[in-house]
PDB file of C-alpha atoms and ligand atoms in Angstrom:
ATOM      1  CA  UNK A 137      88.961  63.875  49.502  1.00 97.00           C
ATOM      2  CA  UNK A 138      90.216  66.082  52.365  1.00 98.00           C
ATOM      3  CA  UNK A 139      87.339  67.090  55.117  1.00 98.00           C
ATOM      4  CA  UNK A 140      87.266  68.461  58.554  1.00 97.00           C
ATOM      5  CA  UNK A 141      86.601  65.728  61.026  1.00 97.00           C
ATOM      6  CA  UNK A 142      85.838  65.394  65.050  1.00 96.00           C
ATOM      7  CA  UNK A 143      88.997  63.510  66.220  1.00 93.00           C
ATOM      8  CA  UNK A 144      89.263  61.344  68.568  1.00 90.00           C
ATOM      9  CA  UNK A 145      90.095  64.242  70.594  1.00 89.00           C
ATOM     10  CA  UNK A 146      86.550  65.489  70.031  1.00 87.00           C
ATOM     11  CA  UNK A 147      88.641  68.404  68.390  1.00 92.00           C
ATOM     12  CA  UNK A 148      88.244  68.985  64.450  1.00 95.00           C
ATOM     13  CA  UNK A 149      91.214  68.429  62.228  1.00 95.00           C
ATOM     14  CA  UNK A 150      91.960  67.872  58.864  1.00 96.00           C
ATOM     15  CA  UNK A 151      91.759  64.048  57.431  1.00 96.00           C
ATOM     16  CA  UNK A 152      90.841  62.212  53.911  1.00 97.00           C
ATOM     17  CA  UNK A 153      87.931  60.794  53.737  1.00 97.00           C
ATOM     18  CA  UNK A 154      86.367  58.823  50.804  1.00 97.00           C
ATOM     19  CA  UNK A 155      83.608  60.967  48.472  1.00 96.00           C
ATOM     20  CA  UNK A 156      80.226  60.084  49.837  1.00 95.00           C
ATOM     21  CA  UNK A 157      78.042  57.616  47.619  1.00 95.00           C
ATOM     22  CA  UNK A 158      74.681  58.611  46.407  1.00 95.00           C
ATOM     23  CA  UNK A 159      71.318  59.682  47.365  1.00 94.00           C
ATOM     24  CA  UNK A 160      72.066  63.219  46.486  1.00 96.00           C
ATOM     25  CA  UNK A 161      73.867  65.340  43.765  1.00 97.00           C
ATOM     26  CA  UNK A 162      77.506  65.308  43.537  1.00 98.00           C
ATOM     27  CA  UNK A 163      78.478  69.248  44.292  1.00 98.00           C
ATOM     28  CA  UNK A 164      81.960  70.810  44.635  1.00 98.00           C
ATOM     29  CA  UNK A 165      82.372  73.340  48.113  1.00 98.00           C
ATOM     30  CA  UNK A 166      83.877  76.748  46.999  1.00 98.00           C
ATOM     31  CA  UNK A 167      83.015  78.012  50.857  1.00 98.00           C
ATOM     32  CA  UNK A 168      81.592  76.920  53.995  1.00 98.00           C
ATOM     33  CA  UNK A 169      80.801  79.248  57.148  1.00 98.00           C
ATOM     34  CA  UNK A 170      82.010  78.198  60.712  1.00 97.00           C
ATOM     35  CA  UNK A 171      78.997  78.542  62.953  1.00 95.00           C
ATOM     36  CA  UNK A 172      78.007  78.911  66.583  1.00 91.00           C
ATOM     37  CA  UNK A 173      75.856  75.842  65.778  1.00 90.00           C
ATOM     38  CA  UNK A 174      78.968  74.031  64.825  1.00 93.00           C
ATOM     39  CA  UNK A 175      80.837  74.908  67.742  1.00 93.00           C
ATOM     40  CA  UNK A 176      78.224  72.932  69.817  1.00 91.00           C
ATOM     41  CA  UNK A 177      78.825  69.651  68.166  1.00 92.00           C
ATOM     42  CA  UNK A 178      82.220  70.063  69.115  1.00 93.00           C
ATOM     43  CA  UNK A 179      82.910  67.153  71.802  1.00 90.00           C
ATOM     44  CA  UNK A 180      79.016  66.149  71.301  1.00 92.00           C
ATOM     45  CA  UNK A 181      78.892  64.941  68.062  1.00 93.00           C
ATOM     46  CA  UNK A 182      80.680  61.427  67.045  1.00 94.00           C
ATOM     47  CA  UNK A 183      84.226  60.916  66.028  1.00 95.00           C
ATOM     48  CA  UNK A 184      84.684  61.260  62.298  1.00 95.00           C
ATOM     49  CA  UNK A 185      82.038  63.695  61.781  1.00 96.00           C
ATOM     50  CA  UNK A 186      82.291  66.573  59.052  1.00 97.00           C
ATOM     51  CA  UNK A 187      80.399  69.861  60.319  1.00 95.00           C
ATOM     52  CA  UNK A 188      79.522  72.936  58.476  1.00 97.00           C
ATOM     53  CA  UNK A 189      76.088  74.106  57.227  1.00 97.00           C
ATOM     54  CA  UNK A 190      76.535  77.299  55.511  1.00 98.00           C
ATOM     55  CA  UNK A 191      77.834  76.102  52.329  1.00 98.00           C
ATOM     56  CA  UNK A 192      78.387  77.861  48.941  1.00 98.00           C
ATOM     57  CA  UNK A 193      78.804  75.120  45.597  1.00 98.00           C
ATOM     58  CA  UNK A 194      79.131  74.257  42.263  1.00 98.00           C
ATOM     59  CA  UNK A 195      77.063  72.012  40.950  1.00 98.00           C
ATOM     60  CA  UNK A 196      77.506  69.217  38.115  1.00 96.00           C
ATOM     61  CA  UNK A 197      75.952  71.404  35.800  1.00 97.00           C
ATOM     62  CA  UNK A 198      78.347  74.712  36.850  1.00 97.00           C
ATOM     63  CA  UNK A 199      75.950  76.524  38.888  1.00 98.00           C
ATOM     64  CA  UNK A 200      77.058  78.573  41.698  1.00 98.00           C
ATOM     65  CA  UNK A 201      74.789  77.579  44.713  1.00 98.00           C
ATOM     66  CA  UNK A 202      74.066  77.938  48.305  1.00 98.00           C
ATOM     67  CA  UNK A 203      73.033  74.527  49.755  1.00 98.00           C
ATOM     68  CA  UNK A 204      69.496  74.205  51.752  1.00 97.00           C
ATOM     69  CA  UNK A 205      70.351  72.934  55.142  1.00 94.00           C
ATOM     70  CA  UNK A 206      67.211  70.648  56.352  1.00 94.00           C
ATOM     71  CA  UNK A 207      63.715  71.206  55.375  1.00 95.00           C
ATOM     72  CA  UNK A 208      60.601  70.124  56.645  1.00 96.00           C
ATOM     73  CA  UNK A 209      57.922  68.110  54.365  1.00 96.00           C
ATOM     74  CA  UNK A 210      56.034  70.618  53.641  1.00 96.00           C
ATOM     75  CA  UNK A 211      52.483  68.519  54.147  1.00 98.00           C
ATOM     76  CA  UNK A 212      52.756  67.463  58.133  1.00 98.00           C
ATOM     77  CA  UNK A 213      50.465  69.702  60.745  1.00 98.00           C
ATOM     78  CA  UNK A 214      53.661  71.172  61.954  1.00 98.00           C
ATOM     79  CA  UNK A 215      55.083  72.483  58.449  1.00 97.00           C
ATOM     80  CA  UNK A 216      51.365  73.667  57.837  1.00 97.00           C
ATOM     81  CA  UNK A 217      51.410  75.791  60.809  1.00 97.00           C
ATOM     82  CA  UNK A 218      54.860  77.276  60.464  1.00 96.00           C
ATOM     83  CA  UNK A 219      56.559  75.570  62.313  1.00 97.00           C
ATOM     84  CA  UNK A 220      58.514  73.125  59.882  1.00 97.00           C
ATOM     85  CA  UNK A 221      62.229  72.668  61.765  1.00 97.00           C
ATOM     86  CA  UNK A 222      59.918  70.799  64.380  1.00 97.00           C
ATOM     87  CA  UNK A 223      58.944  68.298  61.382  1.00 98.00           C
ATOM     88  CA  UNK A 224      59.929  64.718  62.022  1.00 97.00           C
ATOM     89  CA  UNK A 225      61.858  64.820  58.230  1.00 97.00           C
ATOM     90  CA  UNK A 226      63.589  68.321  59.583  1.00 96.00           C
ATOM     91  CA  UNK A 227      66.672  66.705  61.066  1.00 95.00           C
ATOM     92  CA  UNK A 228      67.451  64.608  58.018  1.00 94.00           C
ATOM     93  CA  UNK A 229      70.784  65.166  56.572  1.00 90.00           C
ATOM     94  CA  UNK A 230      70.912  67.027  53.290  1.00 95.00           C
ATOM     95  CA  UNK A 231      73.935  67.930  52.798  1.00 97.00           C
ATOM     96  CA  UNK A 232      76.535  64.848  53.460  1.00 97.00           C
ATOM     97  CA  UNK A 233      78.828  64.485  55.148  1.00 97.00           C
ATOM     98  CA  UNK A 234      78.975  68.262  55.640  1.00 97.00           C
ATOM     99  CA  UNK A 235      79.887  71.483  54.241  1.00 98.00           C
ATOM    100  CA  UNK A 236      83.713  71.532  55.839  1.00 98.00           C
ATOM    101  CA  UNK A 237      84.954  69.164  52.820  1.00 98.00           C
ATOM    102  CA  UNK A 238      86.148  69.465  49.181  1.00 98.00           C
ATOM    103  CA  UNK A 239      82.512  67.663  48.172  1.00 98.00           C
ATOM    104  CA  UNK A 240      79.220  66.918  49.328  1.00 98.00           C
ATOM    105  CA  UNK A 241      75.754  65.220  48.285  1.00 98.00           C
ATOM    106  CA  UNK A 242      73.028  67.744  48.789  1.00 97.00           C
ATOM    107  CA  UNK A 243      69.312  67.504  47.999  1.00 91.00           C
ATOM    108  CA  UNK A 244      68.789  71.408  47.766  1.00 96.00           C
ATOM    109  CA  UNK A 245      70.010  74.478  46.948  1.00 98.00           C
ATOM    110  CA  UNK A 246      69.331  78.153  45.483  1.00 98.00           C
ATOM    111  CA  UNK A 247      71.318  79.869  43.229  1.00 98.00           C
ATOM    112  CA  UNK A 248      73.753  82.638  43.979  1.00 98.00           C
ATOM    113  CA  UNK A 249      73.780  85.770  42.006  1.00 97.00           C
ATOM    114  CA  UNK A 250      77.189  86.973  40.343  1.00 96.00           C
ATOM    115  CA  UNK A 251      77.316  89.775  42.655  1.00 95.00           C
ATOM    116  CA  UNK A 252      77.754  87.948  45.819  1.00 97.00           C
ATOM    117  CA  UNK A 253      80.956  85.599  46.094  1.00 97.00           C
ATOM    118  CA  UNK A 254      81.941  82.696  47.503  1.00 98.00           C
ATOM    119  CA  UNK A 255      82.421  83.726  51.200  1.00 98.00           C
ATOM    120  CA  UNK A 256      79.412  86.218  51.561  1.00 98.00           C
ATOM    121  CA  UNK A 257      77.701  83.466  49.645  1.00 98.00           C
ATOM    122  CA  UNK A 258      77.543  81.562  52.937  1.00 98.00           C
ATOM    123  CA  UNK A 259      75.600  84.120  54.468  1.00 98.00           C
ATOM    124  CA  UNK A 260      73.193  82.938  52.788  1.00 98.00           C
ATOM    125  CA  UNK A 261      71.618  80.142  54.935  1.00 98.00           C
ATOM    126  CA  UNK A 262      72.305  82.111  58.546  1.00 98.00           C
ATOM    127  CA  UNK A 263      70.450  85.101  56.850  1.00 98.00           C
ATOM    128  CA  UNK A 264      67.714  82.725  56.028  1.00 98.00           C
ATOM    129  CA  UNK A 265      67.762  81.781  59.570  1.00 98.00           C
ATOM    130  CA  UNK A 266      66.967  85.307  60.644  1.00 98.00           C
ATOM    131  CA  UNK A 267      64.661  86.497  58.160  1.00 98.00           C
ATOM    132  CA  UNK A 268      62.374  83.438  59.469  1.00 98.00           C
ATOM    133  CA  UNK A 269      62.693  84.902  62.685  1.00 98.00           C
ATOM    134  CA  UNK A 270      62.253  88.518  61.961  1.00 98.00           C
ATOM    135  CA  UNK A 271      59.081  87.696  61.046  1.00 97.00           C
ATOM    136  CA  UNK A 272      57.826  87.661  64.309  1.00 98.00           C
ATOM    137  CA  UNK A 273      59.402  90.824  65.552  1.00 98.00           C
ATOM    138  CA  UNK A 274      57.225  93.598  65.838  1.00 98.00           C
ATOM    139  CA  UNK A 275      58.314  96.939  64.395  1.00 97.00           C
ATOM    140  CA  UNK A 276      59.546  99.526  66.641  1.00 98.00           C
ATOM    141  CA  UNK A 277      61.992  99.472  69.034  1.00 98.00           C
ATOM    142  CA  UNK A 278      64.667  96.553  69.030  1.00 98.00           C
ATOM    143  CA  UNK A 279      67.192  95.627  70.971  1.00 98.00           C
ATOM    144  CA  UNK A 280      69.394  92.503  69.858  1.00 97.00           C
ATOM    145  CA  UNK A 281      71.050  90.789  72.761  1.00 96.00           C
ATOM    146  CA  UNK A 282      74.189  89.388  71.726  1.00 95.00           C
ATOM    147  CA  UNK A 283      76.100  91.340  68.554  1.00 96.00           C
ATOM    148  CA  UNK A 284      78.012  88.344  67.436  1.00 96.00           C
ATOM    149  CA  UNK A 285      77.604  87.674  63.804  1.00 97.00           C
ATOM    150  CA  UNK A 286      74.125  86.415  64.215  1.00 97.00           C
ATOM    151  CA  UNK A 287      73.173  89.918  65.840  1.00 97.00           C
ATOM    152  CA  UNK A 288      74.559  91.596  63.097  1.00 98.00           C
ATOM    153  CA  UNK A 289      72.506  90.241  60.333  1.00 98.00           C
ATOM    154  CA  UNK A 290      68.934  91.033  62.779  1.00 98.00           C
ATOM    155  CA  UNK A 291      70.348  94.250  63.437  1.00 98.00           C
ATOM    156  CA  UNK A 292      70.808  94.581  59.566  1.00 98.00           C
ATOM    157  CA  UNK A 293      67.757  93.363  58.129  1.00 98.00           C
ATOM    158  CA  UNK A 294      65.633  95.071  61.155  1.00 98.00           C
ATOM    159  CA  UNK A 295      67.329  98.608  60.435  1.00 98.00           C
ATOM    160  CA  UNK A 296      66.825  98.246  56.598  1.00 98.00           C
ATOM    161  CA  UNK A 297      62.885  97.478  57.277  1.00 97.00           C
ATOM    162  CA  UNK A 298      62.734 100.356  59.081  1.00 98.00           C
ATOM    163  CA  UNK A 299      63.268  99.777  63.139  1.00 98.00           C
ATOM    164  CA  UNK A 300      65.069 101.361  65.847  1.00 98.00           C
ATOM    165  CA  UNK A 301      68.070  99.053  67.311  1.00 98.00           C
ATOM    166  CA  UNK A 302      69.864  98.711  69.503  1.00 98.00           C
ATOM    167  CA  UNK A 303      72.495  96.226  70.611  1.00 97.00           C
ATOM    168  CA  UNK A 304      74.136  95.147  74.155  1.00 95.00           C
ATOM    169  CA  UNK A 305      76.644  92.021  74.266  1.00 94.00           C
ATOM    170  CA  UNK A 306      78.537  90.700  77.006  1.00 91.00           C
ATOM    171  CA  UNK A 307      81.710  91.396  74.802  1.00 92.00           C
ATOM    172  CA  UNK A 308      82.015  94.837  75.481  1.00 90.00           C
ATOM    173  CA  UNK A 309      84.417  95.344  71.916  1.00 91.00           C
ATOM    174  CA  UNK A 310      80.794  93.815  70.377  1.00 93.00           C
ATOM    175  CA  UNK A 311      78.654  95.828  72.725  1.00 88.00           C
ATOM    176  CA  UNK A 312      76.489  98.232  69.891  1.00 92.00           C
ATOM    177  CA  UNK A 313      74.002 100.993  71.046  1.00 93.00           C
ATOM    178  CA  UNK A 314      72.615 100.456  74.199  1.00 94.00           C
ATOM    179  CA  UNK A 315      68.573 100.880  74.518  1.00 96.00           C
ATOM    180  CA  UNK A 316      68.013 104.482  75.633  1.00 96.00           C
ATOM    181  CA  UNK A 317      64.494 103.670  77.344  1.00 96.00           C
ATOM    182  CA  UNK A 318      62.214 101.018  76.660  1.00 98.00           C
ATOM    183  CA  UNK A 319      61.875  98.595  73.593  1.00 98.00           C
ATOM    184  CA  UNK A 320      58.887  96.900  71.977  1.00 98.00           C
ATOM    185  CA  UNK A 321      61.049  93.504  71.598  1.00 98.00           C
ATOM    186  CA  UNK A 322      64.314  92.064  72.170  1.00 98.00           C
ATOM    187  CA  UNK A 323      66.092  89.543  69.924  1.00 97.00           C
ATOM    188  CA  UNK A 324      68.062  86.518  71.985  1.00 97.00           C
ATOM    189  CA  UNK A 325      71.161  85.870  69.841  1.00 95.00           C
ATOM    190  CA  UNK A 326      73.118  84.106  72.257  1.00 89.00           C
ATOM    191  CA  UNK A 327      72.952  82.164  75.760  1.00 85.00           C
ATOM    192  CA  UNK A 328      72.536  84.869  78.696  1.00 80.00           C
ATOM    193  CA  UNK A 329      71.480  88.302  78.782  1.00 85.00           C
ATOM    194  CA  UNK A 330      67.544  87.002  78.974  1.00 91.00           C
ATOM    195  CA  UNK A 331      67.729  89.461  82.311  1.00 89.00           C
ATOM    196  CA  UNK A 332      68.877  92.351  80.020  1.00 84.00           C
ATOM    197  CA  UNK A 333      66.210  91.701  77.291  1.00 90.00           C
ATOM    198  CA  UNK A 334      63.177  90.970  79.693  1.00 92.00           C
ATOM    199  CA  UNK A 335      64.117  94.173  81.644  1.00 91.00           C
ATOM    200  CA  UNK A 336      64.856  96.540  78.325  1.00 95.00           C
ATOM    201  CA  UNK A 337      61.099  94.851  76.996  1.00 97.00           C
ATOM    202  CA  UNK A 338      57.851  96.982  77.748  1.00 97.00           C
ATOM    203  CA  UNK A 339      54.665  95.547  78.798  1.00 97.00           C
ATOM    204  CA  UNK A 340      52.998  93.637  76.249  1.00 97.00           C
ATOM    205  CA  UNK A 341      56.127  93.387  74.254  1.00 98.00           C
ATOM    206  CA  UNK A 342      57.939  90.801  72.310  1.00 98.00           C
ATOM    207  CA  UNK A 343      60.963  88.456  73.188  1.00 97.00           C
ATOM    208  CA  UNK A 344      62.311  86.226  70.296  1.00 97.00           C
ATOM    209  CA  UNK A 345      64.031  83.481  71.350  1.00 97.00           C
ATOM    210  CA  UNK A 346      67.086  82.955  68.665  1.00 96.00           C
ATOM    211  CA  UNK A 347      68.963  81.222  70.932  1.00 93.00           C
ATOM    212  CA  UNK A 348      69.724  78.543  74.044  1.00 90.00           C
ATOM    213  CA  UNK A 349      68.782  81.671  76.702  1.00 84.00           C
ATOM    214  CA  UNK A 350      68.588  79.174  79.351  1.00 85.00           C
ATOM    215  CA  UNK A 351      65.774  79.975  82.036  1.00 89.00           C
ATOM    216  CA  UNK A 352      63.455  82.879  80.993  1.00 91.00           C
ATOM    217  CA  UNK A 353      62.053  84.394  84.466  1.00 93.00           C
ATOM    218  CA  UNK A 354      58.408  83.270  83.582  1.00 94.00           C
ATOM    219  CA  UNK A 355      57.502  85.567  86.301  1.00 94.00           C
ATOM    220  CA  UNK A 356      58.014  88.823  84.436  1.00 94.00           C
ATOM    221  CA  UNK A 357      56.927  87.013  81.022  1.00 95.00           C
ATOM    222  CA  UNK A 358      53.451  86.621  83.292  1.00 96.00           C
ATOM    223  CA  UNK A 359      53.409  89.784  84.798  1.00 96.00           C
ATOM    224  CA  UNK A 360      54.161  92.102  82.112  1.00 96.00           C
ATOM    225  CA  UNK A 361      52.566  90.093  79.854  1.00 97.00           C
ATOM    226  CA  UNK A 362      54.857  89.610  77.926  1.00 97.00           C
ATOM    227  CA  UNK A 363      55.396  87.374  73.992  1.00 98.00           C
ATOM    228  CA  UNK A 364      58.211  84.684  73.841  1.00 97.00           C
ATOM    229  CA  UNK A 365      58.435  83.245  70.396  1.00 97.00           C
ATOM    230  CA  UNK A 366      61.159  80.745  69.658  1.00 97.00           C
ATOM    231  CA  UNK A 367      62.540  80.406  66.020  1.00 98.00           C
ATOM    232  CA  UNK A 368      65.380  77.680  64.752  1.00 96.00           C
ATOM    233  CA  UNK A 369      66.764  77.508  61.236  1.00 96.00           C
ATOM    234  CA  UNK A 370      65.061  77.887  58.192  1.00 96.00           C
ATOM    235  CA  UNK A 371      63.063  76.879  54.876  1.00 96.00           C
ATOM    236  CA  UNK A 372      63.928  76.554  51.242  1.00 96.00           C
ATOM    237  CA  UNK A 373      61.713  80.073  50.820  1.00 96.00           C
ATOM    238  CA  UNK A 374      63.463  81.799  53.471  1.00 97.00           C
ATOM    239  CA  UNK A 375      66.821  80.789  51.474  1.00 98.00           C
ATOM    240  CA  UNK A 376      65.200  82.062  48.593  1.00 98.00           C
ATOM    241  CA  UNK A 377      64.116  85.477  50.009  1.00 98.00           C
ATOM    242  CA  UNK A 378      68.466  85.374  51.678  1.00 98.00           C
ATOM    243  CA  UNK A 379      69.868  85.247  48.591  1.00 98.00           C
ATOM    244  CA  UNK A 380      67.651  88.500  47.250  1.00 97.00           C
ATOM    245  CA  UNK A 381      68.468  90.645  50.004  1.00 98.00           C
ATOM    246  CA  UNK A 382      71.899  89.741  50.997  1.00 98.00           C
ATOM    247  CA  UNK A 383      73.461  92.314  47.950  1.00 96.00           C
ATOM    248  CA  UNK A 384      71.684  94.733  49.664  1.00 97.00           C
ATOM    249  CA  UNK A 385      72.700  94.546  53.199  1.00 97.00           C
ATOM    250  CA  UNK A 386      75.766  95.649  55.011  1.00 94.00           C
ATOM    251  CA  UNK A 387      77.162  92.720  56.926  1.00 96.00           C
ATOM    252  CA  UNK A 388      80.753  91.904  58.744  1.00 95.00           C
ATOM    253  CA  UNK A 389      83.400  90.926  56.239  1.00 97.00           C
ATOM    254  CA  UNK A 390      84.328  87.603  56.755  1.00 97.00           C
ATOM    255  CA  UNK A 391      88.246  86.015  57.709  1.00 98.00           C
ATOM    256  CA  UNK A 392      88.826  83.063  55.231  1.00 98.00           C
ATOM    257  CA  UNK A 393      91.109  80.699  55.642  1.00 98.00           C
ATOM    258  CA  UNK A 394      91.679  77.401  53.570  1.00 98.00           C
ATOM    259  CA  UNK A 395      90.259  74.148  55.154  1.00 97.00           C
ATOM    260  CA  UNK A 396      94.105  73.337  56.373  1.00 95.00           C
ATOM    261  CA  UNK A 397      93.881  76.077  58.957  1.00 97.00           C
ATOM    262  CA  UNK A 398      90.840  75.121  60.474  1.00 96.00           C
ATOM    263  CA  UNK A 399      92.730  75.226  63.549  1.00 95.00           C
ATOM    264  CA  UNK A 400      92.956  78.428  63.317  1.00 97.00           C
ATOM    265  CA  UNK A 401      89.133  79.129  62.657  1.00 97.00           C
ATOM    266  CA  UNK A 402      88.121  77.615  65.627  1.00 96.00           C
ATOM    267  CA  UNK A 403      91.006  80.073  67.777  1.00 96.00           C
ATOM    268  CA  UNK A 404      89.389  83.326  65.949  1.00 96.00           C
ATOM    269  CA  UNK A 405      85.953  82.054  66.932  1.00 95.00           C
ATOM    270  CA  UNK A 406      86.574  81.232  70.577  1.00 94.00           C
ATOM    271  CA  UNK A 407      88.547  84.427  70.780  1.00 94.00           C
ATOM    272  CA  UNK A 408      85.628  86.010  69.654  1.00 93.00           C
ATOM    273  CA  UNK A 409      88.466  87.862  67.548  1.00 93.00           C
ATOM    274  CA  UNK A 410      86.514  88.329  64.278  1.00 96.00           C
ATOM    275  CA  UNK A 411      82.578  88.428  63.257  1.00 96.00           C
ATOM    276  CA  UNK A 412      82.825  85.075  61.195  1.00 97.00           C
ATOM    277  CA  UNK A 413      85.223  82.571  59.542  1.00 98.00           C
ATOM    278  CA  UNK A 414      84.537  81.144  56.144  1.00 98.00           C
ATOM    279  CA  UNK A 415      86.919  77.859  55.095  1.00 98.00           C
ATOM    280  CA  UNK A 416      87.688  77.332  51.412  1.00 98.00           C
ATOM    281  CA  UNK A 417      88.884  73.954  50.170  1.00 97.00           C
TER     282      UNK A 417
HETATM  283 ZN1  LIG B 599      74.584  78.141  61.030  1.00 74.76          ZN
HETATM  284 ZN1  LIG B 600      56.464  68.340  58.029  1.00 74.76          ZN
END
C-alpha cells in the first residue's frame, strides 16, 4: 500500500509499504490531518516511519470513524487523577503504522456523524486535545497565544462557552484581537510568546501550557501568583465529547491534497500559508 514515510533524508515522501499485520482492526484512511506534532518528528523520528494522528476511517464493518490516538489504562494512579497521557501504556501505538497511509490497524475509534466529512472529520482528535485542556481554563477573559490552527479551535470552543478572547501570534496575518487590558488566563498554543501571556495574565490568574513554551519566568509565576497547568493530548471521552461539538463550531476550512502531494503539505505548513492540511489517499 502507498504511505508517507521519513526518508533517508529525514524528509517525508511517498513509498509502498506492505499492510501492517495484526494486533488491531484492519481500517481504510478516507483523511488524515498534518499536525504541528508531526512536524516535530520530522528529522527526529526513524527512517521509514509513517506519521499522522488525526485520522478519519472506515472500518471492516463500513463505519465512518475517527481513530483514538493513545490512551491511558484507565486504572494506574496517574489515569485516576487526570492525568492519563503521563500513563506508562499512553505512548503505545494505536494506530499503525500511522494515519498518512491508505490503511492502518487501530485499537479505537468513535464514530463520525453524517454531517461532518472526511476532512473536518480529522478535527476530531485535535479538538479532543483542546477540550481536555479547556477544562482548566477559567472563564473570563482569554487570551490565546499563538492563532495557528490549534488557537483557533480554543478560541472557538472558549467563545461558544461563553468567554472573552482574544488572540496575539507572532504571524501578524494570524495575529486576532489583541487583549485590551488584563486577562484572567492565557492559552500557550505554540513555542514563544510565554512573555506576552505572563504579562497580559492578572494576579492570581491562569496560564495553560498547550505547548513547548520553553522557559516560563518562574519569577512572575511566584510573584503574581500565578496557575501554570500543562495539558497534552487526549482521552477516548474527550474524543467522544469532539465529535458532538465539532457540527457546532466554526473552525478554518481545511486545504486537502491527496497523499502524492504531501510535498506540498509540508510547504503550506511551513509557510504558515493556510490554517491546516488534510491528505486523502
Ligand atoms: Zn495532532
Ligand atoms: Zn494509566
Amino acid at each position: 500500500m502507498r504511505a508517507v514515510v521519513l526518508g533517508s533524508d529525514g524528509e517525508p515522501c511517498l513509498s509502498e509499504i506492505t499492510e501492517p499485520p495484526p494486533p488491531g482492526e484492519l481500517v481504510t484512511v478516507l483523511a488524515c490531518g498534518l499536525c504541528g506534532s508531526d512536524m516535530e518528528k520530522i528529522g527526529v523520528w526513524p527512517e521509514g516511519a509513517v506519521l499522522g494522528h488525526e485520522v478519519v476511517g472506515r472500518t471492516a464493518e463500513g463505519q465512518r470513524v475517527a481513530l483514538i490516538h493513545h490512551t491511558g489504562c484507565g486504572t494506574c494512579s496517574r489515569c485516576v487523577a487526570g492525568h492519563e497521557s503521563t500513563c506508562e501504556q499512553f505512548p503505545e501505538p494505536t494506530i499503525v503504522p500511522g494515519g498518512f497511509a491508505e490503511r492502518v490497524r487501530a485499537s479505537g475509534w468513535v464514530e463520525l456523524p453524517d454531517t461532518v466529512d472526511d476532512a473536518h472529520g480529522t478535527y476530531v482528535e485535535p479538538l479532543a486535545c483542546v477540550l481536555r485542556g479547556v477544562a482548566h481554563v477559567p472563564r473570563g477573559r482569554v487570551l490565546v497565544v499563538g492563532n495557528g490552527f490549534i488557537g483557533r479551535l480554543f478560541g472557538a470552543v472558549l467563545e461558544q462557552r461563553g468567554d472573552t478572547v482574544f488572540a496575539v501570534d507572532r504571524n501578524p496575518l494570524r495575529a486576532g484581537a489583541p487583549p485590551d487590558g488584563p486577562v484572567d488566563a492565557a492559552v500557550l498554543c505554540a513555542p514563544g510568546g510565554v512573555e506576552d501571556a505572563v504579562e497580559a495574565v492578572e494576579p492570581g490568574g491562569t496560564m495553560l501550557v498547550f505547548a513547548d513554551a520553553r522557559a516560563i519566568p518562574a519569577a512572575a509565576v511566584y510573584r503574581r501568583e500565578l496557575t501554570v497547568i500543562g495539558s497534552r493530548s487526549a482521552t477516548p471521552s474527550h474524543m467522544q465529547e469532539a465529535v458532538a461539538l465539532l457540527p457546532t463550531l466554526e473552525l478554518p476550512t481545511p486545504a486537502v491534497l491527496p497523499l502524492e502531494r504531501v510535498g506540498e503539505a509540508l510547504t503550506l505548513f511551513r509557510e504558515a500559508a493556510v490554517l491546516k492540511v488534510v491528505l486523502v489517499p
